[in-house]
Amino acid sequence: MTALHELKEMAQRFVDGEDRSMNLVNRMEDILVEHFLDSDLFESLGEGLAMYRPGAGHPYWSEPEIVQLFSEKLLGDR
């Protein structure tokens, strides 16, 4: 499985509500840094992943914001 495929699978689990844990988002962030550091994908997803904190409020990103981010930037071609 490629790193991009793994990211998309994880994002789909988040969007579907199967797993919205900090652990999942942290693993996604690790993959993004390891495989996509100098890419547009990193630019698109990096801030949202780093700022995800469910229930924390502004300036952190909420579950609906991350769902929108994944849907637009990672899963749009599905």
PDB file of N, CA and C in Angstrom:
ATOM      1  N   MET A   1       0.847  -1.171   0.000  1.00  0.00           N
ATOM      2  CA  MET A   1       0.000   0.000   0.000  1.00  0.00           C
ATOM      3  C   MET A   1       0.897   1.240   0.000  1.00  0.00           C
ATOM      4  N   THR A   2       0.581   2.172  -0.871  1.00  0.00           N
ATOM      5  CA  THR A   2       1.361   3.405  -0.923  1.00  0.00           C
ATOM      6  C   THR A   2       0.967   4.331   0.224  1.00  0.00           C
ATOM      7  N   ALA A   3       1.828   5.272   0.511  1.00  0.00           N
ATOM      8  CA  ALA A   3       1.551   6.239   1.580  1.00  0.00           C
ATOM      9  C   ALA A   3       0.296   7.051   1.251  1.00  0.00           C
ATOM     10  N   LEU A   4       0.111   7.428  -0.011  1.00  0.00           N
ATOM     11  CA  LEU A   4      -1.077   8.193  -0.389  1.00  0.00           C
ATOM     12  C   LEU A   4      -2.337   7.367  -0.207  1.00  0.00           C
ATOM     13  N   HIS A   5      -2.293   6.114  -0.601  1.00  0.00           N
ATOM     14  CA  HIS A   5      -3.448   5.235  -0.419  1.00  0.00           C
ATOM     15  C   HIS A   5      -3.773   5.079   1.073  1.00  0.00           C
ATOM     16  N   GLU A   6      -2.748   4.922   1.881  1.00  0.00           N
ATOM     17  CA  GLU A   6      -2.956   4.787   3.324  1.00  0.00           C
ATOM     18  C   GLU A   6      -3.587   6.055   3.906  1.00  0.00           C
ATOM     19  N   LEU A   7      -3.101   7.220   3.491  1.00  0.00           N
ATOM     20  CA  LEU A   7      -3.696   8.477   3.946  1.00  0.00           C
ATOM     21  C   LEU A   7      -5.163   8.569   3.557  1.00  0.00           C
ATOM     22  N   LYS A   8      -5.477   8.191   2.329  1.00  0.00           N
ATOM     23  CA  LYS A   8      -6.868   8.257   1.867  1.00  0.00           C
ATOM     24  C   LYS A   8      -7.761   7.294   2.633  1.00  0.00           C
ATOM     25  N   GLU A   9      -7.262   6.109   2.913  1.00  0.00           N
ATOM     26  CA  GLU A   9      -8.040   5.142   3.699  1.00  0.00           C
ATOM     27  C   GLU A   9      -8.312   5.677   5.104  1.00  0.00           C
ATOM     28  N   MET A  10      -7.303   6.268   5.705  1.00  0.00           N
ATOM     29  CA  MET A  10      -7.465   6.828   7.050  1.00  0.00           C
ATOM     30  C   MET A  10      -8.431   8.007   7.020  1.00  0.00           C
ATOM     31  N   ALA A  11      -8.306   8.855   6.021  1.00  0.00           N
ATOM     32  CA  ALA A  11      -9.209  10.001   5.893  1.00  0.00           C
ATOM     33  C   ALA A  11     -10.646   9.538   5.710  1.00  0.00           C
ATOM     34  N   GLN A  12     -10.842   8.484   4.936  1.00  0.00           N
ATOM     35  CA  GLN A  12     -12.202   7.973   4.733  1.00  0.00           C
ATOM     36  C   GLN A  12     -12.792   7.448   6.037  1.00  0.00           C
ATOM     37  N   ARG A  13     -11.976   6.771   6.840  1.00  0.00           N
ATOM     38  CA  ARG A  13     -12.461   6.307   8.152  1.00  0.00           C
ATOM     39  C   ARG A  13     -12.865   7.488   9.030  1.00  0.00           C
ATOM     40  N   PHE A  14     -12.103   8.575   8.964  1.00  0.00           N
ATOM     41  CA  PHE A  14     -12.437   9.775   9.734  1.00  0.00           C
ATOM     42  C   PHE A  14     -13.752  10.358   9.230  1.00  0.00           C
ATOM     43  N   VAL A  15     -13.865  10.547   7.925  1.00  0.00           N
ATOM     44  CA  VAL A  15     -15.063  11.145   7.327  1.00  0.00           C
ATOM     45  C   VAL A  15     -16.299  10.292   7.624  1.00  0.00           C
ATOM     46  N   ASP A  16     -16.153   8.976   7.551  1.00  0.00           N
ATOM     47  CA  ASP A  16     -17.270   8.063   7.821  1.00  0.00           C
ATOM     48  C   ASP A  16     -17.631   7.989   9.305  1.00  0.00           C
ATOM     49  N   GLY A  17     -16.812   8.587  10.171  1.00  0.00           N
ATOM     50  CA  GLY A  17     -17.073   8.576  11.604  1.00  0.00           C
ATOM     51  C   GLY A  17     -16.599   7.321  12.311  1.00  0.00           C
ATOM     52  N   GLU A  18     -15.865   6.451  11.610  1.00  0.00           N
ATOM     53  CA  GLU A  18     -15.369   5.221  12.222  1.00  0.00           C
ATOM     54  C   GLU A  18     -14.270   5.491  13.244  1.00  0.00           C
ATOM     55  N   ASP A  19     -13.446   6.505  12.963  1.00  0.00           N
ATOM     56  CA  ASP A  19     -12.327   6.833  13.854  1.00  0.00           C
ATOM     57  C   ASP A  19     -12.016   8.317  13.702  1.00  0.00           C
ATOM     58  N   ARG A  20     -12.285   9.082  14.716  1.00  0.00           N
ATOM     59  CA  ARG A  20     -11.969  10.507  14.713  1.00  0.00           C
ATOM     60  C   ARG A  20     -11.006  10.847  15.849  1.00  0.00           C
ATOM     61  N   SER A  21     -10.196   9.884  16.172  1.00  0.00           N
ATOM     62  CA  SER A  21      -9.288  10.017  17.313  1.00  0.00           C
ATOM     63  C   SER A  21      -8.068  10.867  16.985  1.00  0.00           C
ATOM     64  N   MET A  22      -7.482  11.411  18.026  1.00  0.00           N
ATOM     65  CA  MET A  22      -6.220  12.125  17.904  1.00  0.00           C
ATOM     66  C   MET A  22      -5.136  11.151  17.414  1.00  0.00           C
ATOM     67  N   ASN A  23      -5.229   9.899  17.828  1.00  0.00           N
ATOM     68  CA  ASN A  23      -4.250   8.901  17.409  1.00  0.00           C
ATOM     69  C   ASN A  23      -4.251   8.750  15.886  1.00  0.00           C
ATOM     70  N   LEU A  24      -5.411   8.651  15.278  1.00  0.00           N
ATOM     71  CA  LEU A  24      -5.502   8.541  13.823  1.00  0.00           C
ATOM     72  C   LEU A  24      -4.924   9.777  13.147  1.00  0.00           C
ATOM     73  N   VAL A  25      -5.309  10.939  13.610  1.00  0.00           N
ATOM     74  CA  VAL A  25      -4.827  12.186  13.005  1.00  0.00           C
ATOM     75  C   VAL A  25      -3.321  12.327  13.189  1.00  0.00           C
ATOM     76  N   ASN A  26      -2.810  11.934  14.333  1.00  0.00           N
ATOM     77  CA  ASN A  26      -1.356  11.979  14.551  1.00  0.00           C
ATOM     78  C   ASN A  26      -0.616  11.027  13.619  1.00  0.00           C
ATOM     79  N   ARG A  27      -1.170   9.833  13.384  1.00  0.00           N
ATOM     80  CA  ARG A  27      -0.548   8.896  12.447  1.00  0.00           C
ATOM     81  C   ARG A  27      -0.565   9.467  11.033  1.00  0.00           C
ATOM     82  N   MET A  28      -1.670  10.130  10.674  1.00  0.00           N
ATOM     83  CA  MET A  28      -1.759  10.763   9.357  1.00  0.00           C
ATOM     84  C   MET A  28      -0.715  11.863   9.220  1.00  0.00           C
ATOM     85  N   GLU A  29      -0.555  12.644  10.270  1.00  0.00           N
ATOM     86  CA  GLU A  29       0.439  13.717  10.252  1.00  0.00           C
ATOM     87  C   GLU A  29       1.847  13.150  10.100  1.00  0.00           C
ATOM     88  N   ASP A  30       2.136  12.046  10.769  1.00  0.00           N
ATOM     89  CA  ASP A  30       3.447  11.401  10.640  1.00  0.00           C
ATOM     90  C   ASP A  30       3.705  10.952   9.202  1.00  0.00           C
ATOM     91  N   ILE A  31       2.714  10.342   8.571  1.00  0.00           N
ATOM     92  CA  ILE A  31       2.849   9.904   7.176  1.00  0.00           C
ATOM     93  C   ILE A  31       3.053  11.109   6.268  1.00  0.00           C
ATOM     94  N   LEU A  32       2.296  12.154   6.517  1.00  0.00           N
ATOM     95  CA  LEU A  32       2.411  13.363   5.701  1.00  0.00           C
ATOM     96  C   LEU A  32       3.824  13.948   5.783  1.00  0.00           C
ATOM     97  N   VAL A  33       4.365  14.025   6.981  1.00  0.00           N
ATOM     98  CA  VAL A  33       5.714  14.577   7.168  1.00  0.00           C
ATOM     99  C   VAL A  33       6.764  13.654   6.551  1.00  0.00           C
ATOM    100  N   GLU A  34       6.614  12.353   6.748  1.00  0.00           N
ATOM    101  CA  GLU A  34       7.611  11.406   6.265  1.00  0.00           C
ATOM    102  C   GLU A  34       7.639  11.309   4.735  1.00  0.00           C
ATOM    103  N   HIS A  35       6.471  11.376   4.093  1.00  0.00           N
ATOM    104  CA  HIS A  35       6.402  11.101   2.659  1.00  0.00           C
ATOM    105  C   HIS A  35       6.074  12.300   1.771  1.00  0.00           C
ATOM    106  N   PHE A  36       5.527  13.363   2.347  1.00  0.00           N
ATOM    107  CA  PHE A  36       5.008  14.453   1.519  1.00  0.00           C
ATOM    108  C   PHE A  36       5.447  15.839   1.983  1.00  0.00           C
ATOM    109  N   LEU A  37       6.551  15.932   2.694  1.00  0.00           N
ATOM    110  CA  LEU A  37       6.969  17.184   3.311  1.00  0.00           C
ATOM    111  C   LEU A  37       7.103  18.335   2.307  1.00  0.00           C
ATOM    112  N   ASP A  38       7.627  18.086   1.151  1.00  0.00           N
ATOM    113  CA  ASP A  38       7.837  19.146   0.153  1.00  0.00           C
ATOM    114  C   ASP A  38       6.797  19.079  -0.961  1.00  0.00           C
ATOM    115  N   SER A  39       5.534  18.909  -0.598  1.00  0.00           N
ATOM    116  CA  SER A  39       4.503  18.735  -1.619  1.00  0.00           C
ATOM    117  C   SER A  39       3.303  19.647  -1.363  1.00  0.00           C
ATOM    118  N   ASP A  40       2.483  19.766  -2.380  1.00  0.00           N
ATOM    119  CA  ASP A  40       1.231  20.520  -2.242  1.00  0.00           C
ATOM    120  C   ASP A  40       0.297  19.847  -1.242  1.00  0.00           C
ATOM    121  N   LEU A  41       0.352  18.525  -1.171  1.00  0.00           N
ATOM    122  CA  LEU A  41      -0.492  17.801  -0.225  1.00  0.00           C
ATOM    123  C   LEU A  41      -0.162  18.205   1.209  1.00  0.00           C
ATOM    124  N   PHE A  42       1.127  18.332   1.507  1.00  0.00           N
ATOM    125  CA  PHE A  42       1.529  18.781   2.843  1.00  0.00           C
ATOM    126  C   PHE A  42       0.975  20.178   3.111  1.00  0.00           C
ATOM    127  N   GLU A  43       1.101  21.055   2.127  1.00  0.00           N
ATOM    128  CA  GLU A  43       0.584  22.420   2.273  1.00  0.00           C
ATOM    129  C   GLU A  43      -0.925  22.424   2.502  1.00  0.00           C
ATOM    130  N   SER A  44      -1.629  21.519   1.845  1.00  0.00           N
ATOM    131  CA  SER A  44      -3.089  21.461   1.951  1.00  0.00           C
ATOM    132  C   SER A  44      -3.580  20.901   3.280  1.00  0.00           C
ATOM    133  N   LEU A  45      -2.877  19.905   3.801  1.00  0.00           N
ATOM    134  CA  LEU A  45      -3.362  19.181   4.979  1.00  0.00           C
ATOM    135  C   LEU A  45      -2.625  19.479   6.278  1.00  0.00           C
ATOM    136  N   GLY A  46      -1.399  19.947   6.181  1.00  0.00           N
ATOM    137  CA  GLY A  46      -0.542  20.070   7.358  1.00  0.00           C
ATOM    138  C   GLY A  46      -1.122  20.874   8.504  1.00  0.00           C
ATOM    139  N   GLU A  47      -1.620  22.064   8.205  1.00  0.00           N
ATOM    140  CA  GLU A  47      -2.151  22.914   9.272  1.00  0.00           C
ATOM    141  C   GLU A  47      -3.360  22.279   9.947  1.00  0.00           C
ATOM    142  N   GLY A  48      -4.277  21.761   9.158  1.00  0.00           N
ATOM    143  CA  GLY A  48      -5.479  21.145   9.731  1.00  0.00           C
ATOM    144  C   GLY A  48      -5.158  19.978  10.637  1.00  0.00           C
ATOM    145  N   LEU A  49      -4.257  19.113  10.189  1.00  0.00           N
ATOM    146  CA  LEU A  49      -3.875  17.963  11.011  1.00  0.00           C
ATOM    147  C   LEU A  49      -3.193  18.416  12.298  1.00  0.00           C
ATOM    148  N   ALA A  50      -2.307  19.382  12.196  1.00  0.00           N
ATOM    149  CA  ALA A  50      -1.581  19.867  13.370  1.00  0.00           C
ATOM    150  C   ALA A  50      -2.501  20.570  14.369  1.00  0.00           C
ATOM    151  N   MET A  51      -3.560  21.192  13.862  1.00  0.00           N
ATOM    152  CA  MET A  51      -4.439  21.992  14.722  1.00  0.00           C
ATOM    153  C   MET A  51      -5.724  21.269  15.125  1.00  0.00           C
ATOM    154  N   TYR A  52      -5.862  19.988  14.815  1.00  0.00           N
ATOM    155  CA  TYR A  52      -7.067  19.244  15.178  1.00  0.00           C
ATOM    156  C   TYR A  52      -7.109  18.967  16.674  1.00  0.00           C
ATOM    157  N   ARG A  53      -8.140  19.470  17.308  1.00  0.00           N
ATOM    158  CA  ARG A  53      -8.397  19.215  18.727  1.00  0.00           C
ATOM    159  C   ARG A  53      -9.911  19.209  18.918  1.00  0.00           C
ATOM    160  N   PRO A  54     -10.537  18.041  18.923  1.00  0.00           N
ATOM    161  CA  PRO A  54     -11.995  17.994  19.046  1.00  0.00           C
ATOM    162  C   PRO A  54     -12.469  18.640  20.339  1.00  0.00           C
ATOM    163  N   GLY A  55     -13.417  19.541  20.208  1.00  0.00           N
ATOM    164  CA  GLY A  55     -14.019  20.187  21.365  1.00  0.00           C
ATOM    165  C   GLY A  55     -13.212  21.312  21.985  1.00  0.00           C
ATOM    166  N   ALA A  56     -12.067  21.653  21.423  1.00  0.00           N
ATOM    167  CA  ALA A  56     -11.200  22.655  22.039  1.00  0.00           C
ATOM    168  C   ALA A  56     -11.581  24.088  21.674  1.00  0.00           C
ATOM    169  N   GLY A  57     -12.300  24.285  20.584  1.00  0.00           N
ATOM    170  CA  GLY A  57     -12.678  25.634  20.180  1.00  0.00           C
ATOM    171  C   GLY A  57     -11.566  26.366  19.456  1.00  0.00           C
ATOM    172  N   HIS A  58     -11.858  27.589  19.112  1.00  0.00           N
ATOM    173  CA  HIS A  58     -10.926  28.421  18.353  1.00  0.00           C
ATOM    174  C   HIS A  58      -9.626  28.612  19.141  1.00  0.00           C
ATOM    175  N   PRO A  59      -8.479  28.511  18.544  1.00  0.00           N
ATOM    176  CA  PRO A  59      -8.127  28.466  17.123  1.00  0.00           C
ATOM    177  C   PRO A  59      -7.994  27.049  16.563  1.00  0.00           C
ATOM    178  N   TYR A  60      -8.339  26.042  17.359  1.00  0.00           N
ATOM    179  CA  TYR A  60      -8.155  24.662  16.918  1.00  0.00           C
ATOM    180  C   TYR A  60      -9.241  24.245  15.930  1.00  0.00           C
ATOM    181  N   TRP A  61      -8.937  23.195  15.165  1.00  0.00           N
ATOM    182  CA  TRP A  61      -9.860  22.697  14.150  1.00  0.00           C
ATOM    183  C   TRP A  61     -10.774  21.635  14.755  1.00  0.00           C
ATOM    184  N   SER A  62     -12.043  21.687  14.379  1.00  0.00           N
ATOM    185  CA  SER A  62     -13.047  20.756  14.880  1.00  0.00           C
ATOM    186  C   SER A  62     -13.223  19.570  13.928  1.00  0.00           C
ATOM    187  N   GLU A  63     -13.995  18.583  14.357  1.00  0.00           N
ATOM    188  CA  GLU A  63     -14.287  17.427  13.512  1.00  0.00           C
ATOM    189  C   GLU A  63     -14.917  17.842  12.181  1.00  0.00           C
ATOM    190  N   PRO A  64     -15.966  18.685  12.171  1.00  0.00           N
ATOM    191  CA  PRO A  64     -16.558  19.077  10.885  1.00  0.00           C
ATOM    192  C   PRO A  64     -15.563  19.789   9.955  1.00  0.00           C
ATOM    193  N   GLU A  65     -14.671  20.566  10.513  1.00  0.00           N
ATOM    194  CA  GLU A  65     -13.667  21.248   9.686  1.00  0.00           C
ATOM    195  C   GLU A  65     -12.700  20.249   9.053  1.00  0.00           C
ATOM    196  N   ILE A  66     -12.320  19.225   9.805  1.00  0.00           N
ATOM    197  CA  ILE A  66     -11.413  18.214   9.272  1.00  0.00           C
ATOM    198  C   ILE A  66     -12.136  17.353   8.233  1.00  0.00           C
ATOM    199  N   VAL A  67     -13.397  17.036   8.474  1.00  0.00           N
ATOM    200  CA  VAL A  67     -14.178  16.304   7.472  1.00  0.00           C
ATOM    201  C   VAL A  67     -14.198  17.084   6.158  1.00  0.00           C
ATOM    202  N   GLN A  68     -14.454  18.371   6.238  1.00  0.00           N
ATOM    203  CA  GLN A  68     -14.472  19.210   5.037  1.00  0.00           C
ATOM    204  C   GLN A  68     -13.100  19.227   4.370  1.00  0.00           C
ATOM    205  N   LEU A  69     -12.041  19.383   5.154  1.00  0.00           N
ATOM    206  CA  LEU A  69     -10.682  19.396   4.616  1.00  0.00           C
ATOM    207  C   LEU A  69     -10.377  18.097   3.874  1.00  0.00           C
ATOM    208  N   PHE A  70     -10.638  16.969   4.507  1.00  0.00           N
ATOM    209  CA  PHE A  70     -10.362  15.681   3.872  1.00  0.00           C
ATOM    210  C   PHE A  70     -11.203  15.493   2.621  1.00  0.00           C
ATOM    211  N   SER A  71     -12.466  15.873   2.702  1.00  0.00           N
ATOM    212  CA  SER A  71     -13.360  15.708   1.560  1.00  0.00           C
ATOM    213  C   SER A  71     -12.904  16.531   0.362  1.00  0.00           C
ATOM    214  N   GLU A  72     -12.446  17.732   0.613  1.00  0.00           N
ATOM    215  CA  GLU A  72     -12.034  18.626  -0.467  1.00  0.00           C
ATOM    216  C   GLU A  72     -10.620  18.351  -0.974  1.00  0.00           C
ATOM    217  N   LYS A  73      -9.697  18.072  -0.083  1.00  0.00           N
ATOM    218  CA  LYS A  73      -8.282  18.016  -0.462  1.00  0.00           C
ATOM    219  C   LYS A  73      -7.723  16.614  -0.654  1.00  0.00           C
ATOM    220  N   LEU A  74      -8.366  15.601  -0.084  1.00  0.00           N
ATOM    221  CA  LEU A  74      -7.798  14.262  -0.139  1.00  0.00           C
ATOM    222  C   LEU A  74      -8.733  13.250  -0.783  1.00  0.00           C
ATOM    223  N   LEU A  75     -10.020  13.421  -0.601  1.00  0.00           N
ATOM    224  CA  LEU A  75     -10.963  12.424  -1.083  1.00  0.00           C
ATOM    225  C   LEU A  75     -11.786  12.902  -2.275  1.00  0.00           C
ATOM    226  N   GLY A  76     -11.518  14.068  -2.760  1.00  0.00           N
ATOM    227  CA  GLY A  76     -12.310  14.652  -3.843  1.00  0.00           C
ATOM    228  C   GLY A  76     -12.318  13.850  -5.125  1.00  0.00           C
ATOM    229  N   ASP A  77     -11.300  13.016  -5.336  1.00  0.00           N
ATOM    230  CA  ASP A  77     -11.225  12.240  -6.571  1.00  0.00           C
ATOM    231  C   ASP A  77     -11.890  10.877  -6.460  1.00  0.00           C
ATOM    232  N   ARG A  78     -12.488  10.584  -5.317  1.00  0.00           N
ATOM    233  CA  ARG A  78     -13.144   9.275  -5.143  1.00  0.00           C
ATOM    234  C   ARG A  78     -14.528   9.282  -5.722  1.00  0.00           C
TER     235      ARG A  78
END
